CSV table of C-alpha atoms in Angstrom, one decimal:
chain,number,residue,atom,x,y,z
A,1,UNK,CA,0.0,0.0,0.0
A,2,UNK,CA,2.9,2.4,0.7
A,3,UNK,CA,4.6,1.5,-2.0
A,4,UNK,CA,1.8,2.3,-4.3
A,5,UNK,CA,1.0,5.7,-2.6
A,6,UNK,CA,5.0,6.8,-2.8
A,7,UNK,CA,5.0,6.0,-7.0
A,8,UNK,CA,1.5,8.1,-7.1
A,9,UNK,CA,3.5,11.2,-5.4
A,10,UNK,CA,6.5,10.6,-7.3
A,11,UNK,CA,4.5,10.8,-10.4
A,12,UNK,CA,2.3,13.6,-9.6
A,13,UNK,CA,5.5,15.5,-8.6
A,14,UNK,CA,7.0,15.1,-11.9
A,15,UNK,CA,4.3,16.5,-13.5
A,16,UNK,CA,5.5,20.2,-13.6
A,17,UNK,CA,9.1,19.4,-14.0
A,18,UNK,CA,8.4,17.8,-17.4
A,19,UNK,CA,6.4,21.0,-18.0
A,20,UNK,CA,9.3,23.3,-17.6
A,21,UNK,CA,11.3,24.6,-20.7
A,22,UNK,CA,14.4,22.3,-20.2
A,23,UNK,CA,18.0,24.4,-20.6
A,24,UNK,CA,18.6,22.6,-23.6
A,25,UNK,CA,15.6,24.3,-25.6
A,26,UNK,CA,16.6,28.0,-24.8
A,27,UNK,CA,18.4,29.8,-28.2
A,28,UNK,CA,21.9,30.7,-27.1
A,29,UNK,CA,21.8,34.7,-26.6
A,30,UNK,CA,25.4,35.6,-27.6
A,31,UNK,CA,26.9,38.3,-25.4
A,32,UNK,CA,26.3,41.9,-26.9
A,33,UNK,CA,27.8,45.5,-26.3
A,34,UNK,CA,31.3,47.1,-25.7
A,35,UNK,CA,34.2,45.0,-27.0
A,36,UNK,CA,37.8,45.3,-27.5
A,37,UNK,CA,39.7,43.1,-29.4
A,38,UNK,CA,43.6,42.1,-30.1
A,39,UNK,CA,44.9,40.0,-33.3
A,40,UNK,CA,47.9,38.8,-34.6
A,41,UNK,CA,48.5,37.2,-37.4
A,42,UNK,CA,50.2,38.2,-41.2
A,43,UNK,CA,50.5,40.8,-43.5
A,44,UNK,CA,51.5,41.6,-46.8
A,45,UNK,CA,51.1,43.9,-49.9
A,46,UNK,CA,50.4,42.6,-53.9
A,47,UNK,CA,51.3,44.4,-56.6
A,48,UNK,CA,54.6,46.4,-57.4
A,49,UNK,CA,57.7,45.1,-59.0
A,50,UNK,CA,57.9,42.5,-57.4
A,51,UNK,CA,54.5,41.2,-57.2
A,52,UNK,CA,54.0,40.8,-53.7
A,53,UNK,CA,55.8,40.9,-50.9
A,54,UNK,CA,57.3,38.7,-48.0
A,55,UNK,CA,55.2,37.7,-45.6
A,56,UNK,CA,55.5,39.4,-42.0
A,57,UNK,CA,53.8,39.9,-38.5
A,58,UNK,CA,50.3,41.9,-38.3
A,59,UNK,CA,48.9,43.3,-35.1
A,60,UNK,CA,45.7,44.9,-34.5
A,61,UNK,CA,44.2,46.2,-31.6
A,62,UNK,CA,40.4,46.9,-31.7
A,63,UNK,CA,37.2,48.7,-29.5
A,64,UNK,CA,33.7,48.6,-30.7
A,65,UNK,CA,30.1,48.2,-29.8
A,66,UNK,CA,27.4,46.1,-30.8
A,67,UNK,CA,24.8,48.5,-32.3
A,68,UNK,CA,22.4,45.3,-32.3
A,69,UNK,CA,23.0,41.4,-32.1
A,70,UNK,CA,23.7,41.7,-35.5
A,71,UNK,CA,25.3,45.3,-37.0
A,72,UNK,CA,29.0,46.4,-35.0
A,73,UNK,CA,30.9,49.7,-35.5
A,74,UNK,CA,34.7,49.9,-34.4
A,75,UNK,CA,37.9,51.1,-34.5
A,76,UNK,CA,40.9,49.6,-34.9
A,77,UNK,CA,44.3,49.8,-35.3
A,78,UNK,CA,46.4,48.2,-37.6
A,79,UNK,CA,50.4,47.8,-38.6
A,80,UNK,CA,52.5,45.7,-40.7
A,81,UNK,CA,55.4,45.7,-43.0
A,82,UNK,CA,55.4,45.5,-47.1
A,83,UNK,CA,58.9,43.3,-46.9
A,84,UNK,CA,60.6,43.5,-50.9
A,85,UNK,CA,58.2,45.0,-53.1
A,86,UNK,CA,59.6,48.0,-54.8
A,87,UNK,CA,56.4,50.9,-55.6
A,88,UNK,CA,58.5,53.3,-56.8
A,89,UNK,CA,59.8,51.4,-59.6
A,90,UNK,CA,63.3,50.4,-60.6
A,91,UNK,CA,66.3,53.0,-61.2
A,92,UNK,CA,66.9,52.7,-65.3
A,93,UNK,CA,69.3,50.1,-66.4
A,94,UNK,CA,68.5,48.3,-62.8
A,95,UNK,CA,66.7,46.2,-60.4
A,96,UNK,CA,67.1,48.5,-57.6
A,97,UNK,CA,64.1,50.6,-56.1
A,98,UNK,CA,64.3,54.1,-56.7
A,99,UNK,CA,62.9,54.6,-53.5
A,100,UNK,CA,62.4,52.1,-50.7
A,101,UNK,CA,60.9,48.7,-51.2
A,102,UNK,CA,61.0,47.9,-47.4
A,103,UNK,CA,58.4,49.8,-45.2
A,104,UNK,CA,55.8,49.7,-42.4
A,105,UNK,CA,52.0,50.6,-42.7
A,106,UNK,CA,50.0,51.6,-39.9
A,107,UNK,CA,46.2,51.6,-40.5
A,108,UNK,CA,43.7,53.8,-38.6
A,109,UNK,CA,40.2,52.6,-39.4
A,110,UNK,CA,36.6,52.7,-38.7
A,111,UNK,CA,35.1,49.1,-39.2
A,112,UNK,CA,31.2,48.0,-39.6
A,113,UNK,CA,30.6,44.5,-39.0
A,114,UNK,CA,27.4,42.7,-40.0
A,115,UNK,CA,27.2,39.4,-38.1
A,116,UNK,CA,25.3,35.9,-40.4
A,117,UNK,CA,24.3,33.3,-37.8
A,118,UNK,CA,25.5,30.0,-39.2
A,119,UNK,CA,25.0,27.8,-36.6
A,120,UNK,CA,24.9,28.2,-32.7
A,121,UNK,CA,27.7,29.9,-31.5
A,122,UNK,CA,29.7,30.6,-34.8
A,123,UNK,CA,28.5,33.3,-37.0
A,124,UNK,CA,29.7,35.3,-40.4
A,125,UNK,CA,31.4,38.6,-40.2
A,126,UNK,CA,31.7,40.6,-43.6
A,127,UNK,CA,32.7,44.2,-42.7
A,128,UNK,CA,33.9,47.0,-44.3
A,129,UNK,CA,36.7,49.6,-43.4
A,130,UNK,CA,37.9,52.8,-43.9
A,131,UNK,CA,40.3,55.2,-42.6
A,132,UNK,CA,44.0,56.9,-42.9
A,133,UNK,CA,47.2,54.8,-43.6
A,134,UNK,CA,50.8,56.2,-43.0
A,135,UNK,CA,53.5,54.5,-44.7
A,136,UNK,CA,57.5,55.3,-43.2
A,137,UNK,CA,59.8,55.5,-45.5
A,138,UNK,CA,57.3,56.8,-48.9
A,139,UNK,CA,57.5,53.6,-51.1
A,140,UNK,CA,56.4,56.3,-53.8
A,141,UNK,CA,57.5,59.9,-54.2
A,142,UNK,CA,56.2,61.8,-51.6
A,143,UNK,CA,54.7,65.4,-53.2
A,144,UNK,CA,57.5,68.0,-51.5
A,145,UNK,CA,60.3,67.0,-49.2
A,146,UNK,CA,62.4,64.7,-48.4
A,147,UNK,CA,61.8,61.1,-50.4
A,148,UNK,CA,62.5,59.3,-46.8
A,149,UNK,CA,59.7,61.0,-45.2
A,150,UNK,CA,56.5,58.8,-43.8
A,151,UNK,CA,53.6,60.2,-46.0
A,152,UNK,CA,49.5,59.2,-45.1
A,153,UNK,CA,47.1,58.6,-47.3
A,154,UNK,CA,43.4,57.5,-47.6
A,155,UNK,CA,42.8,53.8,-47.3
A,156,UNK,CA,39.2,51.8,-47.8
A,157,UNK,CA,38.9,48.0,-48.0
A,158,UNK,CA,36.7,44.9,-47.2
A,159,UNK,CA,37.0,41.6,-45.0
A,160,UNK,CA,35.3,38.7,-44.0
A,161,UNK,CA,36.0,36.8,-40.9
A,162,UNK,CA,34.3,33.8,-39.2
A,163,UNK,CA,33.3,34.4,-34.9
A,164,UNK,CA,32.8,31.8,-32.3
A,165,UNK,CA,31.0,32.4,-29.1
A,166,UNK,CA,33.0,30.4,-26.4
A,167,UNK,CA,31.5,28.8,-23.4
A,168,UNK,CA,33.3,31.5,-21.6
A,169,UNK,CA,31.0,34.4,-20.9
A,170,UNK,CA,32.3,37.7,-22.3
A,171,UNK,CA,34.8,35.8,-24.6
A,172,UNK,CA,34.5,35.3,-28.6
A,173,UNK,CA,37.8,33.7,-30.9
A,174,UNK,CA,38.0,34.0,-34.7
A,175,UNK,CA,39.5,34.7,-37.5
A,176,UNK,CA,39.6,37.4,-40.5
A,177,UNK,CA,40.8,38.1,-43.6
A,178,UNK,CA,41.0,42.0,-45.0
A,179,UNK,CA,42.1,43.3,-47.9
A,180,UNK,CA,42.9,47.2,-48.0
A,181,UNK,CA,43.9,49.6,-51.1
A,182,UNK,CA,45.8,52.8,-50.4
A,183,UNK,CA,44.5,55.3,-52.4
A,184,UNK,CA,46.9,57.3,-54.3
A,185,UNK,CA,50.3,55.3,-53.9
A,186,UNK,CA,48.1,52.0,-55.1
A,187,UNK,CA,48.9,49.6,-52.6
A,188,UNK,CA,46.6,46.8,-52.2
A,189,UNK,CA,47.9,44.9,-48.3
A,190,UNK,CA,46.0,42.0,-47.1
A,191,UNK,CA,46.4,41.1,-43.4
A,192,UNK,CA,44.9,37.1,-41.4
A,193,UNK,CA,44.6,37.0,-38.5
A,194,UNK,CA,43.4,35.1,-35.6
A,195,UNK,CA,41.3,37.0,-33.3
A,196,UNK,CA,40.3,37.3,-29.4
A,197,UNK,CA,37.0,39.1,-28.6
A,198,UNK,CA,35.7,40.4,-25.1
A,199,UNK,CA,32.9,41.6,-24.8
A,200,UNK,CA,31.7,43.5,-21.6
């Protein structure tokens, strides 16, 4: 008799539980708002005499906020090294740069970031950037002074990067590929890089 009453209570009892939402079926809410961001990764610039240049170290530091779970506005910024690739072209009768084919780029930029849910957790990032690049030595001839000088230009440019929300709260990891073109010395740089989000 007891035993019959005790499975009638346990039964009864489990009545709501199996009514409740279960953790499982709640949509992951991915963590939105203030960020900042750090990547490392590589850099190099196409085009020029020599094609394209060696690869070397890109690093990029990042803040931004989340206008909604799916549009982001930044800025970051960037630097890298265009490693053997002469812009100025070659002194006549040569293969040496008339100016100098080894230089760094730092990139100041405003990115917007549109995020494509692919799955739970991992999403698309196309983005677009735009901002100022300054370039020491000139790899082209600068418009008054001193050919050695660092000159700025213009700079505008696209990406695409892929961004996984970790089981970590506050913390995203990814990675990116962007493409920028200098405007007015013609330099096209791509940069890859892996990348660590936090978000606040």
């Amino acid at each position: 008799m007891k035993k019959s009453q005790l499975v009638a209570a346990l039964a009864l009892l489990s009545t709501p539980a199996l009514a409740a939402t279960p953790p499982e079926g709640v949509d992951f809410q991915p963590r939105r708002g203030f960020y900042t961001d750090t990547n490392i990764g590589v850099f190099f610039t196409v085009g020029g005499e020599n094609a394209y240049s060696n690869a070397q170290t890109y690093l990029q530091l990042g803040v931004g906020y989340d206008l909604t779970e799916r549009i982001s506005l930044g800025a970051h910024f960037g630097m890298g090294s265009s490693a053997q690739n002469c812009f100025a072209g070659y002194l006549p009768g040569t293969e040496t740069c008339a100016l100098s084919d080894n230089f760094t780029m730092q990139f100041l930029d405003v990115t917007a970031a549109y995020h494509v849910r692919l799955m739970d957790r991992l999403y698309l990032t196309p983005k677009l950037v735009a901002g100022y690049t300054r370039m020491d030595p000139a790899p082209v001839d600068p418009d008054e002074g001193d050919p050695g000088r660092a000159i700025s230009s213009p700079n505008a440019g696209v990406g695409v990067g892929l961004e996984y929300a970790t089981g970590m709260d506050h913390f995203s990891v990814g990675a990116d590929l962007l493409a920028r073109y200098v405007i007015g010395p013609n330099i096209t740089s791509f940069a890859i890089f892996p990348k660590v989000k936090y978000t606040f």
